[in-house]
């Protein structure tokens, strides 16, 4: 089984209609090059920042997801819709919605781990000032593979990726927007770690860098293989990263270095503690 994955590293600005139009145009371009799974970056319809989230937030379904439905249908692709600030009652979430080629919503992930960090003199960011965390793992079945979805800071939590891998996900997609402090050292390292630990494919999709934005994104959307090597990547400008994924590679790596069956689950185990709803 194989797929052609496209990561749309798009420029995001202050105008929501412009962001939506740009996303639609780039999704179409990716599909015209043969991609059957297309992924957008975190916060693709809004600048990234806690003061912007309440202003740009909208319900799901809403205008932004309506645009995504149309793009998925018109281009007959699986669409991992980056993320948008989602308004639900008096709460706002950072949410990724996944559509099938008929435009059906087949997954909805609310960022589980909020990006609250403080690196003195470098970066302080507190998503929890305006966002609430989601409480659900998001695994999506496609004919090509089961996908696991996380958003940005979620990638720092190894347990989440382990639970996805344990449940049969072969490709993890993290729309994300690292920054100029953590990006250079942590962005690629984290995705290679998640890929190598779990022997799965990992993809990250960033917005393009805007030096004038209040939050400057690192860029470097990337795909890593189960062997831990970078299969495809880019710099920080607007770009589309393409990669052909052969899921047979995953079985190959797992049989060569069989850590998945060598785990000492008699001594330790990673599992969800979430009670079912
Ligand atoms: O973990 C990091 O360094 C960056 C995370 C981030 O930017 C986010 O979660 O949106």
PDB file of N, CA, C and O and ligand atoms in Angstrom, residues 42 48 94 111 113-115 117 125 127 151-156 176-179 182-183 186 190 215, ligand 1:
ATOM      1  N   UNK A  42      -0.708  24.227  10.951  1.00  0.00           N
ATOM      2  CA  UNK A  42      -1.439  24.702  12.131  1.00  0.00           C
ATOM      3  C   UNK A  42      -1.897  26.134  11.879  1.00  0.00           C
ATOM      4  O   UNK A  42      -1.174  26.935  11.302  1.00  0.00           O
ATOM      5  N   UNK A  48      -1.036  33.219  14.114  1.00  0.00           N
ATOM      6  CA  UNK A  48      -0.902  32.423  15.328  1.00  0.00           C
ATOM      7  C   UNK A  48      -0.608  33.334  16.516  1.00  0.00           C
ATOM      8  O   UNK A  48       0.373  34.070  16.499  1.00  0.00           O
ATOM      9  N   UNK A  94      -7.902  24.501  19.548  1.00  0.00           N
ATOM     10  CA  UNK A  94      -7.045  24.521  18.368  1.00  0.00           C
ATOM     11  C   UNK A  94      -7.309  23.177  17.673  1.00  0.00           C
ATOM     12  O   UNK A  94      -6.897  22.126  18.173  1.00  0.00           O
ATOM     13  N   UNK A 111      -6.292  19.980  19.849  1.00  0.00           N
ATOM     14  CA  UNK A 111      -4.949  19.903  20.435  1.00  0.00           C
ATOM     15  C   UNK A 111      -5.054  19.531  21.914  1.00  0.00           C
ATOM     16  O   UNK A 111      -5.736  20.186  22.693  1.00  0.00           O
ATOM     17  N   UNK A 113      -2.375  18.966  24.136  1.00  0.00           N
ATOM     18  CA  UNK A 113      -1.377  19.564  25.026  1.00  0.00           C
ATOM     19  C   UNK A 113      -1.203  21.015  24.620  1.00  0.00           C
ATOM     20  O   UNK A 113      -0.744  21.296  23.493  1.00  0.00           O
ATOM     21  N   UNK A 114      -1.583  21.920  25.484  1.00  0.00           N
ATOM     22  CA  UNK A 114      -1.479  23.337  25.130  1.00  0.00           C
ATOM     23  C   UNK A 114      -0.035  23.809  25.255  1.00  0.00           C
ATOM     24  O   UNK A 114       0.722  23.369  26.132  1.00  0.00           O
ATOM     25  N   UNK A 115       0.320  24.726  24.370  1.00  0.00           N
ATOM     26  CA  UNK A 115       1.684  25.241  24.266  1.00  0.00           C
ATOM     27  C   UNK A 115       1.854  26.366  25.291  1.00  0.00           C
ATOM     28  O   UNK A 115       1.602  27.526  25.009  1.00  0.00           O
ATOM     29  N   UNK A 117       4.810  27.684  27.483  1.00  0.00           N
ATOM     30  CA  UNK A 117       6.234  27.577  27.842  1.00  0.00           C
ATOM     31  C   UNK A 117       6.773  28.949  28.211  1.00  0.00           C
ATOM     32  O   UNK A 117       6.193  29.976  27.850  1.00  0.00           O
ATOM     33  N   UNK A 125       5.046  31.791  25.830  1.00  0.00           N
ATOM     34  CA  UNK A 125       3.796  31.631  25.094  1.00  0.00           C
ATOM     35  C   UNK A 125       2.849  30.824  25.969  1.00  0.00           C
ATOM     36  O   UNK A 125       3.236  29.795  26.512  1.00  0.00           O
ATOM     37  N   UNK A 127      -0.723  29.351  25.472  1.00  0.00           N
ATOM     38  CA  UNK A 127      -1.964  29.101  24.715  1.00  0.00           C
ATOM     39  C   UNK A 127      -3.171  29.052  25.632  1.00  0.00           C
ATOM     40  O   UNK A 127      -4.277  29.401  25.232  1.00  0.00           O
ATOM     41  N   UNK A 151      -1.311  17.989  17.077  1.00  0.00           N
ATOM     42  CA  UNK A 151      -1.065  19.375  16.668  1.00  0.00           C
ATOM     43  C   UNK A 151       0.131  19.916  17.449  1.00  0.00           C
ATOM     44  O   UNK A 151       0.106  19.997  18.678  1.00  0.00           O
ATOM     45  N   UNK A 152       1.160  20.263  16.711  1.00  0.00           N
ATOM     46  CA  UNK A 152       2.338  20.978  17.191  1.00  0.00           C
ATOM     47  C   UNK A 152       2.882  20.475  18.536  1.00  0.00           C
ATOM     48  O   UNK A 152       3.547  19.456  18.568  1.00  0.00           O
ATOM     49  N   UNK A 153       2.586  21.158  19.622  1.00  0.00           N
ATOM     50  CA  UNK A 153       3.160  20.805  20.928  1.00  0.00           C
ATOM     51  C   UNK A 153       2.867  19.344  21.289  1.00  0.00           C
ATOM     52  O   UNK A 153       3.625  18.725  22.039  1.00  0.00           O
ATOM     53  N   UNK A 154       1.772  18.787  20.724  1.00  0.00           N
ATOM     54  CA  UNK A 154       1.452  17.368  20.953  1.00  0.00           C
ATOM     55  C   UNK A 154       2.633  16.461  20.599  1.00  0.00           C
ATOM     56  O   UNK A 154       2.761  15.370  21.166  1.00  0.00           O
ATOM     57  N   UNK A 155       3.484  16.906  19.669  1.00  0.00           N
ATOM     58  CA  UNK A 155       4.590  16.043  19.224  1.00  0.00           C
ATOM     59  C   UNK A 155       5.626  15.819  20.329  1.00  0.00           C
ATOM     60  O   UNK A 155       6.408  14.877  20.297  1.00  0.00           O
ATOM     61  N   UNK A 156       5.623  16.710  21.337  1.00  0.00           N
ATOM     62  CA  UNK A 156       6.601  16.559  22.429  1.00  0.00           C
ATOM     63  C   UNK A 156       6.249  15.401  23.369  1.00  0.00           C
ATOM     64  O   UNK A 156       7.049  15.037  24.227  1.00  0.00           O
ATOM     65  N   UNK A 176       1.913  22.048  12.569  1.00  0.00           N
ATOM     66  CA  UNK A 176       2.623  22.679  13.693  1.00  0.00           C
ATOM     67  C   UNK A 176       3.235  24.000  13.285  1.00  0.00           C
ATOM     68  O   UNK A 176       3.385  24.283  12.094  1.00  0.00           O
ATOM     69  N   UNK A 177       3.570  24.799  14.271  1.00  0.00           N
ATOM     70  CA  UNK A 177       4.247  26.069  13.977  1.00  0.00           C
ATOM     71  C   UNK A 177       5.272  26.286  15.078  1.00  0.00           C
ATOM     72  O   UNK A 177       4.988  26.983  16.055  1.00  0.00           O
ATOM     73  N   UNK A 178       6.433  25.624  14.944  1.00  0.00           N
ATOM     74  CA  UNK A 178       7.496  25.894  15.916  1.00  0.00           C
ATOM     75  C   UNK A 178       8.024  27.298  15.644  1.00  0.00           C
ATOM     76  O   UNK A 178       7.597  27.971  14.717  1.00  0.00           O
ATOM     77  N   UNK A 179       8.957  27.747  16.444  1.00  0.00           N
ATOM     78  CA  UNK A 179       9.367  29.153  16.405  1.00  0.00           C
ATOM     79  C   UNK A 179      10.884  29.215  16.257  1.00  0.00           C
ATOM     80  O   UNK A 179      11.563  28.190  16.178  1.00  0.00           O
ATOM     81  N   UNK A 182      12.810  27.324  19.519  1.00  0.00           N
ATOM     82  CA  UNK A 182      12.777  25.860  19.653  1.00  0.00           C
ATOM     83  C   UNK A 182      12.919  25.163  18.295  1.00  0.00           C
ATOM     84  O   UNK A 182      13.412  24.035  18.229  1.00  0.00           O
ATOM     85  N   UNK A 183      12.494  25.849  17.236  1.00  0.00           N
ATOM     86  CA  UNK A 183      12.503  25.231  15.906  1.00  0.00           C
ATOM     87  C   UNK A 183      13.853  24.663  15.487  1.00  0.00           C
ATOM     88  O   UNK A 183      13.943  23.486  15.124  1.00  0.00           O
ATOM     89  N   UNK A 186      14.725  21.605  18.059  1.00  0.00           N
ATOM     90  CA  UNK A 186      13.772  20.563  18.461  1.00  0.00           C
ATOM     91  C   UNK A 186      12.874  20.018  17.352  1.00  0.00           C
ATOM     92  O   UNK A 186      12.414  18.892  17.448  1.00  0.00           O
ATOM     93  N   UNK A 190      12.448  16.061  17.213  1.00  0.00           N
ATOM     94  CA  UNK A 190      11.228  15.458  17.778  1.00  0.00           C
ATOM     95  C   UNK A 190      10.561  14.529  16.768  1.00  0.00           C
ATOM     96  O   UNK A 190      10.096  13.443  17.126  1.00  0.00           O
ATOM     97  N   UNK A 215       4.477  36.179  15.831  1.00  0.00           N
ATOM     98  CA  UNK A 215       5.046  34.849  16.103  1.00  0.00           C
ATOM     99  C   UNK A 215       5.692  34.386  14.799  1.00  0.00           C
ATOM    100  O   UNK A 215       4.994  34.215  13.793  1.00  0.00           O
TER     101      UNK A 215
HETATM  102  O1  LIG B   1       6.924  23.040  21.262  1.00  0.00           O
HETATM  103  C1  LIG B   1       7.354  24.049  20.715  1.00  0.00           C
HETATM  104  O2  LIG B   1       8.504  24.434  20.827  1.00  0.00           O
HETATM  105  C2  LIG B   1       6.460  24.858  19.828  1.00  0.00           C
HETATM  106  C3  LIG B   1       5.029  24.466  19.974  1.00  0.00           C
HETATM  107  C4  LIG B   1       4.086  25.350  19.252  1.00  0.00           C
HETATM  108  O3  LIG B   1       4.470  26.304  18.627  1.00  0.00           O
HETATM  109  C5  LIG B   1       2.664  25.049  19.282  1.00  0.00           C
HETATM  110  O4  LIG B   1       2.246  24.121  19.970  1.00  0.00           O
HETATM  111  O5  LIG B   1       1.909  25.734  18.580  1.00  0.00           O
END
